[in-house]
GROMACS .gro file of N, CA and C in nm:
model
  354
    1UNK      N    1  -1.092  -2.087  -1.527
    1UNK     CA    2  -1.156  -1.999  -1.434
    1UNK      C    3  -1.284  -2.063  -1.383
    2UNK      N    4  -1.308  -2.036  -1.229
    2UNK     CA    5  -1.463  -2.122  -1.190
    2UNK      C    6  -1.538  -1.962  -1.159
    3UNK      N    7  -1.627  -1.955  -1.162
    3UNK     CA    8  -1.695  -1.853  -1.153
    3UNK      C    9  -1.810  -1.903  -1.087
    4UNK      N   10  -1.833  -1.921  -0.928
    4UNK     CA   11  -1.941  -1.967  -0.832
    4UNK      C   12  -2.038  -1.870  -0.791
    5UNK      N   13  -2.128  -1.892  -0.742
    5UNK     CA   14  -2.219  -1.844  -0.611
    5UNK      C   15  -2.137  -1.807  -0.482
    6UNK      N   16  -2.024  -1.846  -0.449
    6UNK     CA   17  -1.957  -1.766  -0.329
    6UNK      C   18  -1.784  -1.793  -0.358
    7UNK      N   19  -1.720  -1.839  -0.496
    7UNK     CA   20  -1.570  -1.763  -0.521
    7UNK      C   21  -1.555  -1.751  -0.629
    8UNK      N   22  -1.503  -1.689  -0.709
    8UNK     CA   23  -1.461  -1.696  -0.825
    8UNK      C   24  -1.290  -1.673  -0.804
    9UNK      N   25  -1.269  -1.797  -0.917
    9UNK     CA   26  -1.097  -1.826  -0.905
    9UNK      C   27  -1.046  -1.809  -1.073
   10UNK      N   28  -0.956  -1.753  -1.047
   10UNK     CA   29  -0.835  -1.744  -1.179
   10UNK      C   30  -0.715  -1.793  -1.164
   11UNK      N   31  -0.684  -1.869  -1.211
   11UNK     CA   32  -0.524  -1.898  -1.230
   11UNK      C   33  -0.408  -1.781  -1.186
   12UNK      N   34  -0.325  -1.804  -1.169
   12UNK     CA   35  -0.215  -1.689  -1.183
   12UNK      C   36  -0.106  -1.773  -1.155
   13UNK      N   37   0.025  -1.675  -1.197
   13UNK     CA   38   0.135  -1.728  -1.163
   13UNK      C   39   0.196  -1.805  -1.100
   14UNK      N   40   0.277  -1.920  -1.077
   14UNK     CA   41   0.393  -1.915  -0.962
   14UNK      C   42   0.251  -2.058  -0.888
   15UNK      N   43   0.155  -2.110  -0.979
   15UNK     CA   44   0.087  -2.231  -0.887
   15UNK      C   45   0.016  -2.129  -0.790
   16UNK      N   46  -0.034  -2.040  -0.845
   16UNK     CA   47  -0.163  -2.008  -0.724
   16UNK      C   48  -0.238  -1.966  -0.812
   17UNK      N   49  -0.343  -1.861  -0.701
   17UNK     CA   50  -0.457  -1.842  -0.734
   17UNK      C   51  -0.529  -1.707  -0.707
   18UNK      N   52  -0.578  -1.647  -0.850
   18UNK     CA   53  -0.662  -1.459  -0.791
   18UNK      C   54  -0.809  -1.556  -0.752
   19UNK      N   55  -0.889  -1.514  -0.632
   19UNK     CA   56  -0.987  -1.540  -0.520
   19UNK      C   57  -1.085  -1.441  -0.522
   20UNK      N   58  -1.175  -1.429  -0.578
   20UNK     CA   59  -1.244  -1.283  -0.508
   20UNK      C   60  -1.389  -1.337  -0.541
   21UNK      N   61  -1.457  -1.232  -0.529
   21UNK     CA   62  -1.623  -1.220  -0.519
   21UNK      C   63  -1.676  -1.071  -0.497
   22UNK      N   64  -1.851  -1.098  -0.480
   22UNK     CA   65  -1.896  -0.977  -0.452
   22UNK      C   66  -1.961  -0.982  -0.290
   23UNK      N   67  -1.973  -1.083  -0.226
   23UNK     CA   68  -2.081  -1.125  -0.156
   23UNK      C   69  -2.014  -1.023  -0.023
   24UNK      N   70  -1.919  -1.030  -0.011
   24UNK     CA   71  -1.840  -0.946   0.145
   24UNK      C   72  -1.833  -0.815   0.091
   25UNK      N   73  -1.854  -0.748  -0.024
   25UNK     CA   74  -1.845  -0.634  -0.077
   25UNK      C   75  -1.883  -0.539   0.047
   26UNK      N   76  -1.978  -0.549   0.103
   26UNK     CA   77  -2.054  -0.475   0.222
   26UNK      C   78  -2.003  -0.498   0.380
   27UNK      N   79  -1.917  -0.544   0.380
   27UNK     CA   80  -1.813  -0.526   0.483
   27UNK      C   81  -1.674  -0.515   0.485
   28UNK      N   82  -1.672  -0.393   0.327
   28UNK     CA   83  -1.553  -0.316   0.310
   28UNK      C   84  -1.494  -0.224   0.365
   29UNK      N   85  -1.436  -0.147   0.440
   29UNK     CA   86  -1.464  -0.033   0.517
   29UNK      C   87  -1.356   0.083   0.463
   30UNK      N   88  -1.370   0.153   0.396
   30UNK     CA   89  -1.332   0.228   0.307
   30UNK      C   90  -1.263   0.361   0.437
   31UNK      N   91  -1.149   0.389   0.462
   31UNK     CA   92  -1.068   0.517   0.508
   31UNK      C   93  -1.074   0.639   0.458
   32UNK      N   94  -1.017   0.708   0.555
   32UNK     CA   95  -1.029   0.886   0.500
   32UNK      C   96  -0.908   0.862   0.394
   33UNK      N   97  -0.813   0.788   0.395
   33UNK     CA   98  -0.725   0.836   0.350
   33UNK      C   99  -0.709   0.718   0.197
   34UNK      N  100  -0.864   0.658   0.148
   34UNK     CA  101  -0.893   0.624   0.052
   34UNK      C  102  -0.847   0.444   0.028
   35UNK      N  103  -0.783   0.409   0.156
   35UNK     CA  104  -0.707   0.280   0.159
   35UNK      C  105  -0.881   0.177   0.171
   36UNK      N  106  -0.857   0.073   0.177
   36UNK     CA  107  -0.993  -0.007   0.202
   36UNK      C  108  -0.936  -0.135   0.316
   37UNK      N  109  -0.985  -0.187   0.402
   37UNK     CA  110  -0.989  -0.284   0.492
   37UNK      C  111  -1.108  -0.400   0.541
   38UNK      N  112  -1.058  -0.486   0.550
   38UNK     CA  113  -1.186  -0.608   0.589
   38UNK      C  114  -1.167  -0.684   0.658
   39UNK      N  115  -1.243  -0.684   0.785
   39UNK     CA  116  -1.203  -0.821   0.860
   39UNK      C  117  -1.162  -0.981   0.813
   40UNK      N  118  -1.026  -0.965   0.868
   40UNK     CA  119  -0.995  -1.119   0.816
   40UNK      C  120  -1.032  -1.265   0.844
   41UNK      N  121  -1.181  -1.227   0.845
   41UNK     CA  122  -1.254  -1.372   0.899
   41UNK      C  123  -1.348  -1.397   0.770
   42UNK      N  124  -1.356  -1.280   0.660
   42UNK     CA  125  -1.428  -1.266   0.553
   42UNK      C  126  -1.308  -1.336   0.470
   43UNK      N  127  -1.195  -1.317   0.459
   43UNK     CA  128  -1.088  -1.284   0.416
   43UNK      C  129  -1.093  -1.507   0.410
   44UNK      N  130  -1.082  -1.544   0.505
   44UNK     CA  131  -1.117  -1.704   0.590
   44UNK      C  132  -1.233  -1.756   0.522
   45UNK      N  133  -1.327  -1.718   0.496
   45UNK     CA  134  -1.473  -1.740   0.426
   45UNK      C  135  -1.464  -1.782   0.352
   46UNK      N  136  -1.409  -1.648   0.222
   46UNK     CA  137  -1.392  -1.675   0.117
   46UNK      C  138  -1.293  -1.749   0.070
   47UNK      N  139  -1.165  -1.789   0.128
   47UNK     CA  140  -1.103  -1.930   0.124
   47UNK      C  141  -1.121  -2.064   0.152
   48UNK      N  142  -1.242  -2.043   0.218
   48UNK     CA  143  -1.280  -2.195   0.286
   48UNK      C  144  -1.392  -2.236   0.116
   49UNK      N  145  -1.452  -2.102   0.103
   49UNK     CA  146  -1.580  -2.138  -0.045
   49UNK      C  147  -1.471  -2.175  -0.167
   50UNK      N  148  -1.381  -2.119  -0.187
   50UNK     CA  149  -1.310  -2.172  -0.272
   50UNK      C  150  -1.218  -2.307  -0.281
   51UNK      N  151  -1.154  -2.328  -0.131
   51UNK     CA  152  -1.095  -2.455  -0.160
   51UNK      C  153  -1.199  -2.593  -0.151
   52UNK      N  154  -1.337  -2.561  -0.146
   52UNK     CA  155  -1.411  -2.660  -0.132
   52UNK      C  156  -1.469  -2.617  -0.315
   53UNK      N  157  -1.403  -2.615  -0.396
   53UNK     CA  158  -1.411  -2.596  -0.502
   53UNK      C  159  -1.317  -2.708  -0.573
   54UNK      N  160  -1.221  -2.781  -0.503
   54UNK     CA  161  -1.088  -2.790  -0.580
   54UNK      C  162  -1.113  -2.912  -0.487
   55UNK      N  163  -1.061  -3.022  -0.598
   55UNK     CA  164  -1.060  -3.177  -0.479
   55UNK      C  165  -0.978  -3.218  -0.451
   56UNK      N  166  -1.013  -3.329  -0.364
   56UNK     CA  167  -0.942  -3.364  -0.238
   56UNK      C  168  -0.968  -3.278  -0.211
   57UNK      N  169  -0.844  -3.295  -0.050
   57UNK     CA  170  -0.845  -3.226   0.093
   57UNK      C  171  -0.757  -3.081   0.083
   58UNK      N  172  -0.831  -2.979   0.026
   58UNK     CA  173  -0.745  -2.882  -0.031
   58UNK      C  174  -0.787  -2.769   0.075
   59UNK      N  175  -0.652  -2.704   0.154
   59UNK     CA  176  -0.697  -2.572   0.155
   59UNK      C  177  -0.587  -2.476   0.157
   60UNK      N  178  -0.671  -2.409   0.080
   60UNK     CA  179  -0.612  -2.286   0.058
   60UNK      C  180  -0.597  -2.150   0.164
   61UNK      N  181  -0.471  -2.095   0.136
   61UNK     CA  182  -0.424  -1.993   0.249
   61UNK      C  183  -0.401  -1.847   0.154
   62UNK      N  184  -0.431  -1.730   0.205
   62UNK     CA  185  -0.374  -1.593   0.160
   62UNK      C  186  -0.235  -1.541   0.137
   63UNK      N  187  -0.180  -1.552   0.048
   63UNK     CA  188  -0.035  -1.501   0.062
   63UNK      C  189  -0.068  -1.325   0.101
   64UNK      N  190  -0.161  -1.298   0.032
   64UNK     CA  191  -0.173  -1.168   0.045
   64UNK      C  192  -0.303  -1.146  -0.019
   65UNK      N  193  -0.338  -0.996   0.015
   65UNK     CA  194  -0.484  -0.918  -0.065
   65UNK      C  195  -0.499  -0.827  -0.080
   66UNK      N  196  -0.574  -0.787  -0.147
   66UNK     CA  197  -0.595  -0.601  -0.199
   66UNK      C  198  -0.758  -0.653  -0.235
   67UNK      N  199  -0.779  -0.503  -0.173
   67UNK     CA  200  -0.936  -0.471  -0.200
   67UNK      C  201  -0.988  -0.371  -0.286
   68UNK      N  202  -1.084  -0.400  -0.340
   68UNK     CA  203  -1.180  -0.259  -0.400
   68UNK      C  204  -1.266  -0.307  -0.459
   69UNK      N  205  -1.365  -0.186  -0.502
   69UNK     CA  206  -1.507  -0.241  -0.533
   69UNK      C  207  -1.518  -0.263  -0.709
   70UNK      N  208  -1.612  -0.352  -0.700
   70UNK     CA  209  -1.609  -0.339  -0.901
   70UNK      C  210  -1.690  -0.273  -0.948
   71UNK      N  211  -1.677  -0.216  -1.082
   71UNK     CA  212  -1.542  -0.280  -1.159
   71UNK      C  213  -1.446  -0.268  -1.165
   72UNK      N  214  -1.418  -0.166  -1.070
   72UNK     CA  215  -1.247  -0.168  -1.026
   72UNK      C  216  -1.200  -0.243  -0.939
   73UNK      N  217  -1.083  -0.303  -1.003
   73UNK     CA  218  -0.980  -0.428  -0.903
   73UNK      C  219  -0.953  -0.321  -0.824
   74UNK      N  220  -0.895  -0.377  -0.746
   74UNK     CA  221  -0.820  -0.358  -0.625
   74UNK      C  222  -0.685  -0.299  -0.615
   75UNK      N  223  -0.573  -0.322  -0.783
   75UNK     CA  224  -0.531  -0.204  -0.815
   75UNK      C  225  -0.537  -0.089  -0.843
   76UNK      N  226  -0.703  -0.080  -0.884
   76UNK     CA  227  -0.701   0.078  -0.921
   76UNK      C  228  -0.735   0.092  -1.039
   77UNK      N  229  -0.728   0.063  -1.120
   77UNK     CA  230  -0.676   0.062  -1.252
   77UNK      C  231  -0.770   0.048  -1.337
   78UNK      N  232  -0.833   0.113  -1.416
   78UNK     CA  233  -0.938   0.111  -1.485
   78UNK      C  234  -0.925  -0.023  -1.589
   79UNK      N  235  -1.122  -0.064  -1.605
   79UNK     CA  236  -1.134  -0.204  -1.650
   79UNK      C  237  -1.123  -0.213  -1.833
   80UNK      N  238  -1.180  -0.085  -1.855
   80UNK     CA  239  -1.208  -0.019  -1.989
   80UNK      C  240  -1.135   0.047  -2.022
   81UNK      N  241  -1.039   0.086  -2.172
   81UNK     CA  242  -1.014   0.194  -2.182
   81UNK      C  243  -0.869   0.193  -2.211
   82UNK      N  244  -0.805   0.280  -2.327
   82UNK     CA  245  -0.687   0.256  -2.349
   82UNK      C  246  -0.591   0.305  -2.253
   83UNK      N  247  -0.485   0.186  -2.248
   83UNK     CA  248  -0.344   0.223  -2.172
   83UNK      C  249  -0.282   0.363  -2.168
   84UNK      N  250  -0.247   0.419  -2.076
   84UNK     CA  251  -0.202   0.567  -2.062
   84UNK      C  252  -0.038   0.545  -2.103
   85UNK      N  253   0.007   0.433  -2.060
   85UNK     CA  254   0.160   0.407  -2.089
   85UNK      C  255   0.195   0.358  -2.234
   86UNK      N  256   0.106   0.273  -2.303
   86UNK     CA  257   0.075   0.221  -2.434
   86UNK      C  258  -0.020   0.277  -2.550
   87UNK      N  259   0.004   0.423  -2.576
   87UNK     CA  260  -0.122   0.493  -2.671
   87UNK      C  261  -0.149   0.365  -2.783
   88UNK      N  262  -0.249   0.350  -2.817
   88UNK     CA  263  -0.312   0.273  -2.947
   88UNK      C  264  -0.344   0.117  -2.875
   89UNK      N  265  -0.285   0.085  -2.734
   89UNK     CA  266  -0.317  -0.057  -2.707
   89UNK      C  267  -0.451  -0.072  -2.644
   90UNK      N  268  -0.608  -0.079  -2.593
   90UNK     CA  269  -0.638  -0.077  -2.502
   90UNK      C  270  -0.701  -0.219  -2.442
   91UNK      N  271  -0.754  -0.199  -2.373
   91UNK     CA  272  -0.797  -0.288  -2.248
   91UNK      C  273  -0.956  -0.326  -2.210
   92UNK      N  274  -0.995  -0.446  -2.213
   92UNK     CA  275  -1.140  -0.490  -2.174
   92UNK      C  276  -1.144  -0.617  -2.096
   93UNK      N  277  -1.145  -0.560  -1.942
   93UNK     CA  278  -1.172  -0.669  -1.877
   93UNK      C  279  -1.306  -0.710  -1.854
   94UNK      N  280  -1.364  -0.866  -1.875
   94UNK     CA  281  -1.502  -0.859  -1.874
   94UNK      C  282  -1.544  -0.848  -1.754
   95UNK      N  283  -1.694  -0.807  -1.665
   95UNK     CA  284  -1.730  -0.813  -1.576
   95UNK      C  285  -1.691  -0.955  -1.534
   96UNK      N  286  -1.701  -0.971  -1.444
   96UNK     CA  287  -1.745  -1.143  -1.388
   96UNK      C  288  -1.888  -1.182  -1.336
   97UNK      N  289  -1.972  -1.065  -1.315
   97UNK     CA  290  -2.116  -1.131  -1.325
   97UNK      C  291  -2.160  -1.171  -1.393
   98UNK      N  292  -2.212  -1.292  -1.405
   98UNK     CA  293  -2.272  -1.420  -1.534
   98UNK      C  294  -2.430  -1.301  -1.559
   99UNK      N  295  -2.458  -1.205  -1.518
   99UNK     CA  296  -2.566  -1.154  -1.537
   99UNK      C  297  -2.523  -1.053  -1.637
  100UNK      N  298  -2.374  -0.971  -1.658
  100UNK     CA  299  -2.331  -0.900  -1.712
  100UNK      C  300  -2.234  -0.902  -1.782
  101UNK      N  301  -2.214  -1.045  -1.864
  101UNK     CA  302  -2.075  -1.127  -1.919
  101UNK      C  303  -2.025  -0.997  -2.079
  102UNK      N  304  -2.111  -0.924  -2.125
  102UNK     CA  305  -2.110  -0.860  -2.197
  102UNK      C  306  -2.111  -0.674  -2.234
  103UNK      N  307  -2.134  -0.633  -2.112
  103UNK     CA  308  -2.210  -0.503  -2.091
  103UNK      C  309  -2.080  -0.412  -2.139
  104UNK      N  310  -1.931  -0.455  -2.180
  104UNK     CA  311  -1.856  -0.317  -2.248
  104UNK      C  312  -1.817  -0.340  -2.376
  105UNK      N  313  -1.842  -0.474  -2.397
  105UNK     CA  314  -1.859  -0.498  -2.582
  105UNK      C  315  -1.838  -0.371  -2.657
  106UNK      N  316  -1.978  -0.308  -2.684
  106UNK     CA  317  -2.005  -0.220  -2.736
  106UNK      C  318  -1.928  -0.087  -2.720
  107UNK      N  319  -1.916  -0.020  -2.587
  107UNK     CA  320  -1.829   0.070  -2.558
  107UNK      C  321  -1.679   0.079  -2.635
  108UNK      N  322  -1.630  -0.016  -2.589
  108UNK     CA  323  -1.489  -0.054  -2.615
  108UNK      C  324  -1.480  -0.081  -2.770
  109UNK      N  325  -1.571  -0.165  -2.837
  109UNK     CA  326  -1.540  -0.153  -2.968
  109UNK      C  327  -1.526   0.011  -3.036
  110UNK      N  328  -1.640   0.078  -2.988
  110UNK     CA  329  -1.605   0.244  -3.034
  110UNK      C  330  -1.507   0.286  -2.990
  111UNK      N  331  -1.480   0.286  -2.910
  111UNK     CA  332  -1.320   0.308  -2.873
  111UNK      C  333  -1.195   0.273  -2.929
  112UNK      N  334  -1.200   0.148  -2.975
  112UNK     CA  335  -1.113   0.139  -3.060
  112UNK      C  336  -1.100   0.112  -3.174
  113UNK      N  337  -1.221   0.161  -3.233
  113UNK     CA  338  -1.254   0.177  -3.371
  113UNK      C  339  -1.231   0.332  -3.398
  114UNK      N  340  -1.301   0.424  -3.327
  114UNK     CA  341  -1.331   0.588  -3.332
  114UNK      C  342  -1.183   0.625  -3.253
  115UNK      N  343  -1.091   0.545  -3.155
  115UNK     CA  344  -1.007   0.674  -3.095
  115UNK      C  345  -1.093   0.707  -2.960
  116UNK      N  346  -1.181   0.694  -2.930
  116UNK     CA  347  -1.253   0.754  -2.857
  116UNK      C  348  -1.344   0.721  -2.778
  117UNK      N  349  -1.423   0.783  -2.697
  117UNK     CA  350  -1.557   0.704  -2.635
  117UNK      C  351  -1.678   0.761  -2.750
  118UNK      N  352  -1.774   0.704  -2.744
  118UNK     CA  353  -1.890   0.676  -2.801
  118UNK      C  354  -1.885   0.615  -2.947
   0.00000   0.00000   0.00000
């Protein structure tokens, strides 16, 4: 994983790559009907900061994207907190701000120590 000043990249499946950041966060434009949209020149940005991450003459293209704000991905899907489909499994995704590499530690251990929150 690279975790920059303008991309942060993860591995994924199939020889590609999850792309995101916070920096375009503010030219999200959020619908009545709860969907989210962004001009795809942000969309261009943030591919150009990332393949100048990766050497050689690399660039990278969108197969596709989903938006939302953090700490929620862009599925939806809560970051903390046990599985609704899996009782007893749960889940801690870390922030990705290097300012906040730690901040549900604590939470989440009570949680799945207690059953519970606090």
């Amino acid at each position: 994983m690279l975790n920059t000043p303008r991309a942060a990249m993860r591995p994924h499946p199939g020889s590609t790559f999850a792309i995101d950041h916070s920096w375009y966060e503010e030219h999200i434009v959020e619908h009545d009907d709860g969907s989210c949209s962004i001009d795809e020149a942000y969309v261009k940005e943030l591919l150009a900061e990332a393949s100048a991450l990766l050497q050689g003459e690399v660039s990278l293209r969108a197969a596709s994207w989903r938006l939302g704000r953090k700490p929620i991905p862009g599925d939806g899907e809560r970051v903390f907190g046990e599985l609704e489909a899996v009782p007893g499994c749960h889940r801690m995704i870390r922030a990705e701000r290097p300012d906040r590499p730690r901040e549900g530690g604590g939470p989440a251990g009570c949680q799945i120590s207690n059953g519970g929150p606090g």
